[in-house]
Short mmCIF file of C-alpha atoms (C1' of nucleotides) in Angstrom, two decimals:
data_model
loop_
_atom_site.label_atom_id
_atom_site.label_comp_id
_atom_site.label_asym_id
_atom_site.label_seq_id
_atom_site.Cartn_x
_atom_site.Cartn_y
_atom_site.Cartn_z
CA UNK A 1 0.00 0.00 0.00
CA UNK A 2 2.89 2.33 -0.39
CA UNK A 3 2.44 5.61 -2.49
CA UNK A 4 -1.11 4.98 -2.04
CA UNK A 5 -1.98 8.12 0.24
CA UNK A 6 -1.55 10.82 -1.89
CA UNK A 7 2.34 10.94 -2.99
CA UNK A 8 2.51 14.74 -3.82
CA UNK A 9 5.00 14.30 -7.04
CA UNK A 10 3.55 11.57 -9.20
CA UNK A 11 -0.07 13.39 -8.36
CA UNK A 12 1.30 16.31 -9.55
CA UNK A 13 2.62 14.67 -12.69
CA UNK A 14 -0.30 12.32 -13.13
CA UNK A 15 -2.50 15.82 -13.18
CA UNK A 16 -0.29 18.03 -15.89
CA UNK A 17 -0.37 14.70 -17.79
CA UNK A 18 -4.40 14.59 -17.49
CA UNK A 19 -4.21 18.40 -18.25
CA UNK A 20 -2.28 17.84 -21.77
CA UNK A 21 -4.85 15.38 -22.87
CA UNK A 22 -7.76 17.35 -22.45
CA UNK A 23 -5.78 20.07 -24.36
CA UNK A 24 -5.11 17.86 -27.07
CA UNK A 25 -8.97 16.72 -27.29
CA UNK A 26 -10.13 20.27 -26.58
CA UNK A 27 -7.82 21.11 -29.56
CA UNK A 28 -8.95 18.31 -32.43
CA UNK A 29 -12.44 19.10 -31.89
CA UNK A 30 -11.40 22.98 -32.57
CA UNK A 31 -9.85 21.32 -35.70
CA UNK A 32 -12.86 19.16 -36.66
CA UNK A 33 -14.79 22.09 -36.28
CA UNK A 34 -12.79 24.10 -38.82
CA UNK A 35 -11.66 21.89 -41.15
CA UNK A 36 -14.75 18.88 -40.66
CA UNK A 37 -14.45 15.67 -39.03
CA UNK A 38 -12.18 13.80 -41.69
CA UNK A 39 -10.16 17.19 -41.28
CA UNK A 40 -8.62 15.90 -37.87
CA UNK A 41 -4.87 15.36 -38.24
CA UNK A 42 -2.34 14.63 -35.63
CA UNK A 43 0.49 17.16 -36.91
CA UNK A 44 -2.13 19.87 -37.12
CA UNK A 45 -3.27 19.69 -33.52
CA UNK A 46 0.66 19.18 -32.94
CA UNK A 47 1.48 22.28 -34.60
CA UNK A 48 -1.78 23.81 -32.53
CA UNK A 49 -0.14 22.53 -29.25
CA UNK A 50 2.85 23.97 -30.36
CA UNK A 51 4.63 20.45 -29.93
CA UNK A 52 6.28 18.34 -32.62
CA UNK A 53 4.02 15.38 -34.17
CA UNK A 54 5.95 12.69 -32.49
CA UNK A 55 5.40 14.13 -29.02
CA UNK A 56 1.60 13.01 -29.26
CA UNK A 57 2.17 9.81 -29.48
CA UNK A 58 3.00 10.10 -25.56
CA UNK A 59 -0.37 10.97 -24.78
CA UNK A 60 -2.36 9.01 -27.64
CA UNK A 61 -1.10 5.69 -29.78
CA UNK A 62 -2.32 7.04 -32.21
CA UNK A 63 -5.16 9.16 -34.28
CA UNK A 64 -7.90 6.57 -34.28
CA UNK A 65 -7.42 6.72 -30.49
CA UNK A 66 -7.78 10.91 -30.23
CA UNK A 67 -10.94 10.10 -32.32
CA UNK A 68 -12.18 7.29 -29.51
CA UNK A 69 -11.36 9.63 -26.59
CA UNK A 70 -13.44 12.40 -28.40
CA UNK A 71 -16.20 10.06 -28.82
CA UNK A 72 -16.42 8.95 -25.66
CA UNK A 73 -16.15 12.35 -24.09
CA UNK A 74 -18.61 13.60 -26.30
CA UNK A 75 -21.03 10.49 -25.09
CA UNK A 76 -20.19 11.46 -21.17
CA UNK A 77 -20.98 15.20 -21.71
CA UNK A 78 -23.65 14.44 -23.91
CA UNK A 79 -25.39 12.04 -20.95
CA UNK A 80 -24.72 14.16 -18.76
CA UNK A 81 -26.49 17.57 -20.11
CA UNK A 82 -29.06 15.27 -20.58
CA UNK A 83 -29.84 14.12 -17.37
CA UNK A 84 -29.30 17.02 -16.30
CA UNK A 85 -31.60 18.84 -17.83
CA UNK A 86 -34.79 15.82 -17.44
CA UNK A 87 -33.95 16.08 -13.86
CA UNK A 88 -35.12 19.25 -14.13
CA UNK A 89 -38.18 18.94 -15.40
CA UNK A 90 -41.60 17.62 -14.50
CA UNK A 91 -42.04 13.32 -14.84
CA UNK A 92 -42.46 11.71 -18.46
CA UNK A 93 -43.28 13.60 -21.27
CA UNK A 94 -41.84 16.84 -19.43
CA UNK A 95 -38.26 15.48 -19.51
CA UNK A 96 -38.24 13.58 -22.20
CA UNK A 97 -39.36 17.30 -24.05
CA UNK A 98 -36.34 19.25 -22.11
CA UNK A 99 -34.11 16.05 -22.37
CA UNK A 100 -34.45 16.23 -26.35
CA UNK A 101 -33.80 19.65 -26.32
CA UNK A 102 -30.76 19.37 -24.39
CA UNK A 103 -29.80 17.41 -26.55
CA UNK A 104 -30.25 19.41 -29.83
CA UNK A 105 -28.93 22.13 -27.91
CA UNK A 106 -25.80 19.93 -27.31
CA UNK A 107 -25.45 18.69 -29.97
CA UNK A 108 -25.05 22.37 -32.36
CA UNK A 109 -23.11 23.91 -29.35
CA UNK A 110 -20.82 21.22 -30.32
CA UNK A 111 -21.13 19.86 -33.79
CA UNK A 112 -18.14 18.31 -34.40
CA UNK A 113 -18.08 15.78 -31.76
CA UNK A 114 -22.22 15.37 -32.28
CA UNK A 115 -21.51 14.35 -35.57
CA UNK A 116 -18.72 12.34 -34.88
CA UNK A 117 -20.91 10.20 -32.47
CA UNK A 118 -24.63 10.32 -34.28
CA UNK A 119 -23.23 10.26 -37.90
CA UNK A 120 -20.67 8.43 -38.67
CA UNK A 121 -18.51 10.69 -41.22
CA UNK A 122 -15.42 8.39 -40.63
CA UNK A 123 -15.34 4.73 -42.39
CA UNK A 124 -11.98 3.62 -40.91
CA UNK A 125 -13.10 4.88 -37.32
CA UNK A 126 -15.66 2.27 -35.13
CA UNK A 127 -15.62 3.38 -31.65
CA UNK A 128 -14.82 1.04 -28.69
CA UNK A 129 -16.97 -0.77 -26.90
CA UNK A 130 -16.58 1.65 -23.90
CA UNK A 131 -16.95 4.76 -25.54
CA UNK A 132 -20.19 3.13 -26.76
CA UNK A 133 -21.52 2.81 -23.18
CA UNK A 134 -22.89 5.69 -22.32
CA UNK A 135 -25.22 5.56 -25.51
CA UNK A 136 -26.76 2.44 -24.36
CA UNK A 137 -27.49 4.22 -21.17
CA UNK A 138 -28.67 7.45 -22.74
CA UNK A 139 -31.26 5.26 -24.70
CA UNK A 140 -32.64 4.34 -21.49
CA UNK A 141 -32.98 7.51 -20.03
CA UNK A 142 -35.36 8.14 -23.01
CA UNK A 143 -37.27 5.16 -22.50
CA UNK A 144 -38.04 5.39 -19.21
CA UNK A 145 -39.30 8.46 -19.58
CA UNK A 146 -41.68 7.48 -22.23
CA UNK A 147 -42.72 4.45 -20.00
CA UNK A 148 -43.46 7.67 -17.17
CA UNK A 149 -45.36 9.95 -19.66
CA UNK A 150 -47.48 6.40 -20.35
CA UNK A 151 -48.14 5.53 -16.84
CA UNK A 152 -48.61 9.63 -16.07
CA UNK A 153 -51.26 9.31 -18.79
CA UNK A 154 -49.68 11.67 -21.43
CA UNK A 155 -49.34 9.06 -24.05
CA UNK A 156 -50.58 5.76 -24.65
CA UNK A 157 -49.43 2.56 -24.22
CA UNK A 158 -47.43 2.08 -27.32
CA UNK A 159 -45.46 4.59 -26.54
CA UNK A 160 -43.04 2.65 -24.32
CA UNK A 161 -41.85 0.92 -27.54
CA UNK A 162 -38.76 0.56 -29.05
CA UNK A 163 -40.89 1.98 -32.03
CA UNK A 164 -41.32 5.12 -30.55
CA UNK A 165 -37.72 5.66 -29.60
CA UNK A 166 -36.61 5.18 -33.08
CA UNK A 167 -39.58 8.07 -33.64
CA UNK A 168 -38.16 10.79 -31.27
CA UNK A 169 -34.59 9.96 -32.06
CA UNK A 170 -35.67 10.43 -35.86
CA UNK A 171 -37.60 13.82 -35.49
CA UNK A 172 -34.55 15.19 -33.46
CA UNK A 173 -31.90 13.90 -36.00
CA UNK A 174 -34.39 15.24 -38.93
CA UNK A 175 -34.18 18.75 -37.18
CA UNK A 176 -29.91 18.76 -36.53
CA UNK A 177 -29.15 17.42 -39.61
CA UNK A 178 -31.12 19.61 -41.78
CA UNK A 179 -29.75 22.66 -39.36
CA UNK A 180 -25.92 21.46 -39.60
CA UNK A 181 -26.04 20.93 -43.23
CA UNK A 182 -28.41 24.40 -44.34
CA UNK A 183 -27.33 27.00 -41.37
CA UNK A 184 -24.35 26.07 -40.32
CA UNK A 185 -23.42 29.17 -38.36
CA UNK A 186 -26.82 29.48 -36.11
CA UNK A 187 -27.41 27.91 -33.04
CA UNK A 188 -30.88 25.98 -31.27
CA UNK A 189 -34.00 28.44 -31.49
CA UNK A 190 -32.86 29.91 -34.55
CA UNK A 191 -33.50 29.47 -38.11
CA UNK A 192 -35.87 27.66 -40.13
CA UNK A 193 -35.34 24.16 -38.67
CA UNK A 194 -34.60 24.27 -34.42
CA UNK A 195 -37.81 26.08 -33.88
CA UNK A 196 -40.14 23.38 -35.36
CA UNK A 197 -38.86 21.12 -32.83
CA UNK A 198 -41.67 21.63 -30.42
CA UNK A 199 -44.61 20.97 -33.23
CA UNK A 200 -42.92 17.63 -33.85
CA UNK A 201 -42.95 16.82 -30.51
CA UNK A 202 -46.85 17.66 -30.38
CA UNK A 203 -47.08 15.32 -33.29
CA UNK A 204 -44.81 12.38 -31.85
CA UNK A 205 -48.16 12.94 -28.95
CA UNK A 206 -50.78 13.03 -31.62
CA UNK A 207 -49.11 9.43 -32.89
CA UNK A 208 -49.58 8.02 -28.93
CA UNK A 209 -53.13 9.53 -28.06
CA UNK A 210 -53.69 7.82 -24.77
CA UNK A 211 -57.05 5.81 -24.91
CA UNK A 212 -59.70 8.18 -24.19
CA UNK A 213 -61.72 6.58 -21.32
CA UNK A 214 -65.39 5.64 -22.81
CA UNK A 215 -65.28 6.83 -25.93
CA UNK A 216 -62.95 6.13 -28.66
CA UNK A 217 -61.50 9.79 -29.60
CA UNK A 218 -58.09 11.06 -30.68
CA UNK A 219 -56.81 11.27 -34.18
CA UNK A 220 -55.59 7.57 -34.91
CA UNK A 221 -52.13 8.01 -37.41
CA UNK A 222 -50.19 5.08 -36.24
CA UNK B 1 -23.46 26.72 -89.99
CA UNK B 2 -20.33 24.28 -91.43
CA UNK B 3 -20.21 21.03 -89.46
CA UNK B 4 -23.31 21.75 -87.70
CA UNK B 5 -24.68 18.31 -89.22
CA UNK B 6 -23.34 15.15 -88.06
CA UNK B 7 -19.51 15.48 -88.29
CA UNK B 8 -18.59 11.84 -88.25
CA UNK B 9 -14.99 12.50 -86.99
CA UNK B 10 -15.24 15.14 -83.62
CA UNK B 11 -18.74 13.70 -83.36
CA UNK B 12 -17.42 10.24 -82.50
CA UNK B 13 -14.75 11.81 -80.36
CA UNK B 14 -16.71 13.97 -78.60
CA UNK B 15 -18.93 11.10 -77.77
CA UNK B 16 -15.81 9.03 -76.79
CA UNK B 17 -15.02 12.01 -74.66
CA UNK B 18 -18.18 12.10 -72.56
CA UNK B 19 -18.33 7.99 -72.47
CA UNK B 20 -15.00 8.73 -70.39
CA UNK B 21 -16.41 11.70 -68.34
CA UNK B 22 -18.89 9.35 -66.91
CA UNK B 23 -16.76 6.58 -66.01
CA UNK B 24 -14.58 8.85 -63.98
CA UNK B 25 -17.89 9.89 -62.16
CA UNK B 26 -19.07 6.46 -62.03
CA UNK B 27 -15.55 5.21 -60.57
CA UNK B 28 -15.68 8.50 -58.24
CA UNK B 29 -18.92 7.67 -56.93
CA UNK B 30 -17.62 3.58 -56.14
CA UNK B 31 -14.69 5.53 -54.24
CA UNK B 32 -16.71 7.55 -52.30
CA UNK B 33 -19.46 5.03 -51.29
CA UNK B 34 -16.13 2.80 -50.45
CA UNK B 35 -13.79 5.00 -48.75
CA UNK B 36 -16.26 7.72 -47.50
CA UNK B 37 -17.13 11.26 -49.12
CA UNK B 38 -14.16 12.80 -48.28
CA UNK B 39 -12.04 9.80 -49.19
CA UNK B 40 -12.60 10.88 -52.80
CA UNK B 41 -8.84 11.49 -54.27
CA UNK B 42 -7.95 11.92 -58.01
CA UNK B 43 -5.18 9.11 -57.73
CA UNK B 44 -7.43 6.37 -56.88
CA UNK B 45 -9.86 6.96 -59.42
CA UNK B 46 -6.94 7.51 -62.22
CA UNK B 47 -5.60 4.00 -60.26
CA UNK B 48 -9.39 2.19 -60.94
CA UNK B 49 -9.60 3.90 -64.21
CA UNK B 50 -6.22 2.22 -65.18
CA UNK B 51 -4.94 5.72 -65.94
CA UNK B 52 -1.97 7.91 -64.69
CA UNK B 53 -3.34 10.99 -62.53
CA UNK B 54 -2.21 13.76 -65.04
CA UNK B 55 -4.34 12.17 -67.56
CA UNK B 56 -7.35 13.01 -65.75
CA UNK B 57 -6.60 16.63 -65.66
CA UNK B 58 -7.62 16.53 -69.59
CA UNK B 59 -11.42 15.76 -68.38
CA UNK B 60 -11.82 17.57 -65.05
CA UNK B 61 -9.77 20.78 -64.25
CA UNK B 62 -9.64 19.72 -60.43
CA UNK B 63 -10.98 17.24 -57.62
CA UNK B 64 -13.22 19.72 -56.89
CA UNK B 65 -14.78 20.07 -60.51
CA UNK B 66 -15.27 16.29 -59.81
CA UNK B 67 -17.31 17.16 -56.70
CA UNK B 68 -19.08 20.22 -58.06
CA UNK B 69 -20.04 17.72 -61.78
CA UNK B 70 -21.10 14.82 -58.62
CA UNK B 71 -23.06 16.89 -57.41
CA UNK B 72 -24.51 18.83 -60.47
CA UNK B 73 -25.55 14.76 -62.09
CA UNK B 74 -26.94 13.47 -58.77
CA UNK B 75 -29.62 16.95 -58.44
CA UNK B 76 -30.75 16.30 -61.63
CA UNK B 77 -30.67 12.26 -61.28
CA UNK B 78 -32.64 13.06 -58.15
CA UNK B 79 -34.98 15.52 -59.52
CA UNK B 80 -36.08 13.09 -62.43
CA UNK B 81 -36.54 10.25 -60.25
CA UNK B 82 -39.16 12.37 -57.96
CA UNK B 83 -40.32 13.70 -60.99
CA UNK B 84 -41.33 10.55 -62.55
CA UNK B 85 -42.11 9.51 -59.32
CA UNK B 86 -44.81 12.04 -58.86
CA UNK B 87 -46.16 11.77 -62.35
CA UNK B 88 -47.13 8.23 -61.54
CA UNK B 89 -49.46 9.41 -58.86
CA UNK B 90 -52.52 11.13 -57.97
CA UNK B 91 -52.39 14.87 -57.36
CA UNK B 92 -51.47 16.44 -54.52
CA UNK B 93 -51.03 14.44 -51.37
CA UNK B 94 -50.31 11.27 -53.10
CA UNK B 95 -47.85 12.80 -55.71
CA UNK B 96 -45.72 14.37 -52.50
CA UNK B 97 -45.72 11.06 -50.29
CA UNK B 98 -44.61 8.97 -54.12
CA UNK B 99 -42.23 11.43 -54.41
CA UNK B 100 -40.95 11.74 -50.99
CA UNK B 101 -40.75 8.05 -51.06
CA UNK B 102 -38.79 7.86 -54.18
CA UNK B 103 -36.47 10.46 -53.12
CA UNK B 104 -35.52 8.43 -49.96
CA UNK B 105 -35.26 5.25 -51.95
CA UNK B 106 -32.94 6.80 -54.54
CA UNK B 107 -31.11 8.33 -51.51
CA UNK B 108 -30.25 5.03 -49.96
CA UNK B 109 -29.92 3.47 -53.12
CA UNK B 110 -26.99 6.62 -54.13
CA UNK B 111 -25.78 7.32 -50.50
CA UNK B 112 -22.42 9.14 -51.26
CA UNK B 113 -23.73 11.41 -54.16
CA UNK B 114 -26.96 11.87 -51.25
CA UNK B 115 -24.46 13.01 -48.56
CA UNK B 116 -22.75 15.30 -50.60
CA UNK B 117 -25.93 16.98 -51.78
CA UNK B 118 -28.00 17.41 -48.50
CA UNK B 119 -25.05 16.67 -45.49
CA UNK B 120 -22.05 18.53 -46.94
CA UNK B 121 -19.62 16.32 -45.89
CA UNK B 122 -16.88 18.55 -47.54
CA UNK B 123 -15.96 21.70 -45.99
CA UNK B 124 -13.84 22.84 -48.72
CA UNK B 125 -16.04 22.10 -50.92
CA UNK B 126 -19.30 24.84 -52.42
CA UNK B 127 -21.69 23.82 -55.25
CA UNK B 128 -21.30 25.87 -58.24
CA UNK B 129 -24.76 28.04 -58.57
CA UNK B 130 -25.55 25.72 -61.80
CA UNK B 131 -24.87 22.34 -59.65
CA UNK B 132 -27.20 23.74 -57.31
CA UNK B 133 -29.78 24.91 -59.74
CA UNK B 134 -31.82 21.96 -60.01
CA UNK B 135 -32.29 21.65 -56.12
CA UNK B 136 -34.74 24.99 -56.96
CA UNK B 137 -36.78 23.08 -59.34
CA UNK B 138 -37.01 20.08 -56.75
CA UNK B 139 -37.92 22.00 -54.05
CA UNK B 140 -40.66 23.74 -56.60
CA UNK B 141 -42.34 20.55 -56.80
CA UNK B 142 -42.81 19.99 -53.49
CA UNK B 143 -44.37 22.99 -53.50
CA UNK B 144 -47.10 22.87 -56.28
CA UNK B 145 -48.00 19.12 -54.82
CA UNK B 146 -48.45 20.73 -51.58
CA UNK B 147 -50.70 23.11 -52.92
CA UNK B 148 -52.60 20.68 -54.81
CA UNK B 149 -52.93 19.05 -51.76
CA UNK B 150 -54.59 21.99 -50.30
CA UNK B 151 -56.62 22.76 -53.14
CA UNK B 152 -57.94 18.83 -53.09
CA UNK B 153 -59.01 20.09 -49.70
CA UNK B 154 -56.31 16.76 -48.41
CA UNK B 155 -54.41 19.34 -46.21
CA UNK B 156 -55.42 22.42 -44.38
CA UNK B 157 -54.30 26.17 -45.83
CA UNK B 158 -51.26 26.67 -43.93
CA UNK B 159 -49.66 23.46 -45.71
CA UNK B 160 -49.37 25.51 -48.48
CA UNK B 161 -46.08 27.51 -46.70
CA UNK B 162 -42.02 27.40 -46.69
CA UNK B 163 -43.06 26.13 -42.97
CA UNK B 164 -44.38 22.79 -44.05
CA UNK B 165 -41.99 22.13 -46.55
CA UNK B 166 -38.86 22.64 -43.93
CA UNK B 167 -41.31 19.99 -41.71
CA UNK B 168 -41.73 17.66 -44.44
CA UNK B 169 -38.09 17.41 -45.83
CA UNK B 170 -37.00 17.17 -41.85
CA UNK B 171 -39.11 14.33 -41.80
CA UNK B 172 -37.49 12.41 -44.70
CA UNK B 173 -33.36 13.86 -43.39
CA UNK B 174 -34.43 12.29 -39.82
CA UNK B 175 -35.29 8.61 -41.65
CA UNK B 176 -32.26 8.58 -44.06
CA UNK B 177 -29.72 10.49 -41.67
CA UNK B 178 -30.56 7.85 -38.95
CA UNK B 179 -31.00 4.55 -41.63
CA UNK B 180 -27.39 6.09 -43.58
CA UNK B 181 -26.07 6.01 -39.80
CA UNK B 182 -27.02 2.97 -38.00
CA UNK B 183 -27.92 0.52 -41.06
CA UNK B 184 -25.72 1.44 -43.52
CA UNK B 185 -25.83 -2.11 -45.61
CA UNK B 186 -30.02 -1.86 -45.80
CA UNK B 187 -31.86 -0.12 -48.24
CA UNK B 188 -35.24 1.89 -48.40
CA UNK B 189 -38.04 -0.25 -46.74
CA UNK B 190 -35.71 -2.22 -44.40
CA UNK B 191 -34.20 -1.60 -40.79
CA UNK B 192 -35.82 0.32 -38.25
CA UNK B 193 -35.99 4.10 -39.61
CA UNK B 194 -37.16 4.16 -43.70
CA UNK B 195 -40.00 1.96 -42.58
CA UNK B 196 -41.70 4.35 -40.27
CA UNK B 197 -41.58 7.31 -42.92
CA UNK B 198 -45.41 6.64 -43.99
CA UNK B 199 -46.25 6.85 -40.13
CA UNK B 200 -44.20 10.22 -40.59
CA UNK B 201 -46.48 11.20 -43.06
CA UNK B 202 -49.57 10.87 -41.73
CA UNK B 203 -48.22 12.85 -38.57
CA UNK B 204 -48.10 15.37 -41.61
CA UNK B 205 -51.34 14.80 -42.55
CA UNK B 206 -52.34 15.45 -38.77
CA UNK B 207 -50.26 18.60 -38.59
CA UNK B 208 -52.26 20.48 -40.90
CA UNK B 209 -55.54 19.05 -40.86
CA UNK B 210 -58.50 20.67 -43.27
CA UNK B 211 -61.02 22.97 -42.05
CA UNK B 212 -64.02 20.53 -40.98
CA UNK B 213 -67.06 22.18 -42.69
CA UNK B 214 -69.17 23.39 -39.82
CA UNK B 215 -67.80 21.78 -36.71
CA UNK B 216 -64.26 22.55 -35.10
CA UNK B 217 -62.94 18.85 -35.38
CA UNK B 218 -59.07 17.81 -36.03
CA UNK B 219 -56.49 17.07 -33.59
CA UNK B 220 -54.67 20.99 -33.73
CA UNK B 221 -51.14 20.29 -32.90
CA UNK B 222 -49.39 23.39 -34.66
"C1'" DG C 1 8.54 13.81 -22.22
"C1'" DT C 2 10.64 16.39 -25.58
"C1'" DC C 3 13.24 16.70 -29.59
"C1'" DT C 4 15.58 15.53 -34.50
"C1'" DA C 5 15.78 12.52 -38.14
"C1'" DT C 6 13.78 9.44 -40.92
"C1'" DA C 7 10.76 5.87 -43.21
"C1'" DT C 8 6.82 5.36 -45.80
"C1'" DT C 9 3.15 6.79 -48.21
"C1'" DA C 10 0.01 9.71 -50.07
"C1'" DT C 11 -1.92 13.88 -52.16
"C1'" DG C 12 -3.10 17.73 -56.00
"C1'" DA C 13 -1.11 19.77 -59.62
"C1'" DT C 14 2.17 21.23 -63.59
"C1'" DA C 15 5.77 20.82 -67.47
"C1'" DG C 16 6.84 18.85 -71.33
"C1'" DA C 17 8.00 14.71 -74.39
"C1'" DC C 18 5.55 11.80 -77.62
"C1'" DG D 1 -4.81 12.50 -74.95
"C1'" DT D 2 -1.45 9.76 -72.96
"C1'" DC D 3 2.71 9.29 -70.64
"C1'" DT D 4 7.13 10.25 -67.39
"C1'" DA D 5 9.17 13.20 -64.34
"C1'" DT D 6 8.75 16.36 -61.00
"C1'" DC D 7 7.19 19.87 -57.46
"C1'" DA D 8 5.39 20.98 -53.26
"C1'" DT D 9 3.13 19.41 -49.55
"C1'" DA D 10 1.15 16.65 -46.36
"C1'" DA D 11 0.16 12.58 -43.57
"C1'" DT D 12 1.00 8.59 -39.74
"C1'" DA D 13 4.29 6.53 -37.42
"C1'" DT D 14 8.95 4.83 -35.43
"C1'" DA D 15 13.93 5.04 -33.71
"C1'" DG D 16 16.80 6.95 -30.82
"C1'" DA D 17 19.42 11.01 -28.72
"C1'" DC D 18 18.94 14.00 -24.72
#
DNA sequence: GTCTATATTATGATAGAC
DNA sequence: GTCTATCATAATATAGAC
């Protein structure tokens, strides 16, 4: 158990080390940002850091792995913004409404790493199994939400479907997508594309009308 | 008006000529499908073409006229194929959802000339304004079949806005964005996503719901 | 943990012979 | 319209000195 209680040198060095990797990340997604995903290049965020090429190679094996640690910090923060912000919010259909938005908010305050994770613009990149993690978690968030609004009697039963998931996830990515590609510069809220965000979420409720007790209301479009 | 009437000689070369422009967009377009957008480089496709690089230079002026002539064959490819698409239907409601359908299909079906017309995969890389002319027409069509729609009394007034055609081509981004992301071997029809695009479209239908003559009926969700 | 030097490979593009 | 040769530049990655 020796050098177990806090041994003040290698802490210190074990921190300035942790420092100099989040500077590299925080640096390639400045570069993916400028130049576009594929743009990311080791010498270039080398040259950024004001280090020679070879001296990343101390901090990441190489570029495939920069791209891994991006994803999976961009799956952390992502899960965490949008817990965060469902906490926040009423049960059910409440937090899965702010969680969504969150999320687009998230996900054009930091495009780079959004695409990176949600669309795939590198072939020879796959991500790791544990930078995949949080994504399976993230999916659940969502879900249990749904199964809330259900049992809060927003939506109806079939909401809590895998179905309906793929739904929300597809409005959402509808919305960035069309934002990233035709406004490139604006952020959630504006433009022709963020703002219609709500409306689809009154549709995705129009799709689940909960079963009207007696009669047998409520626009059926499933 | 000399040589205005079937030269036999530049005739057949200029033929010859073209013959060769389209294989080096065909071979492009297996590169880029293969090795992602981006991945697109003159060597390779002077490599597949059995060619030295320099040669190509005598048909394209630069990798970027390759993009910009990519782009400028898969608007108009596109355009036809909704055009035909929507000829083959009824008016109005049913000539958008054929064509929307179509366009999807022929998106999958053409993914790397799709993402570099709608996701702009290429930073360094603008449409000429006669590449992009055709996206005008396309986006005209939509348009006039919305109307229809409207006039067919299918869709309420306010269908007949830039609104609802932002909300209907958000709608078809979400399904391919998500099916191009998560099932990239499956075409339209398969998976999870393309699938639930009709469901999509009668959310659509919901959205902007005619005037009920006499009563106040229809789920308002705008 | 930083550097220099180097290996290897690739790119887009041009000049000029044939 | 094809080629060879070349330019200028860039990339990932490794070896080894300090």
């Amino acid at each position: 158990m020796a050098q177990t209680d806090t041994p003040p040198r290698s802490d210190r060095r074990a921190r300035r080390r942790q420092e100099t990797i989040e500077e590299i990340l925080d640096i390639a997604e400045d570069v993916m940002t400028e130049e576009g995903v594929n743009g990311l290049s080791l010498a270039e965020v080398a040259r950024r850091l004001g280090v020679q090429p070879p001296s990343i190679y101390k901090y990441f094996p190489s570029l495939m792995a920069i791209y891994d640690s991006l994803f999976l910090r961009g799956q952390l923060e992502h899960l965490d913004v949008m817990r965060q912000a469902m906490a926040g919010a009423e049960c059910g259909l409440g937090a899965l409404t702010a969680g969504l938005e969150a999320s687009g908010r998230w996900a054009l305050a930091n495009r780079a790493i959004a695409q990176l994770m949600f669309w795939r613009p590198v072939p020879s990149f796959a991500p790791s199994a544990e930078a995949f993690a949080p994504s399976v978690e993230m999916v659940a968030l969502q879900r249990a939400a749904m199964a809330e609004a259900v049992c809060a009697g927003q939506l109806g039963p079939e909401a809590d479907s895998d179905e309906a998931i793929c739904l929300v996830s597809t409005l959402l990515v509808g919305v960035l997508s069309q934002s990233m590609a035709n406004e490139p510069d604006l952020e959630w809220g504006q433009g022709r594309f963020t703002p219609t965000f709500p409306k689809l979420m009154k549709l995705l409720v129009a799709a689940y009308p909960r079963p009207a007790s007696g009669s047998k209301s409520g626009s059926d479009v499933r």
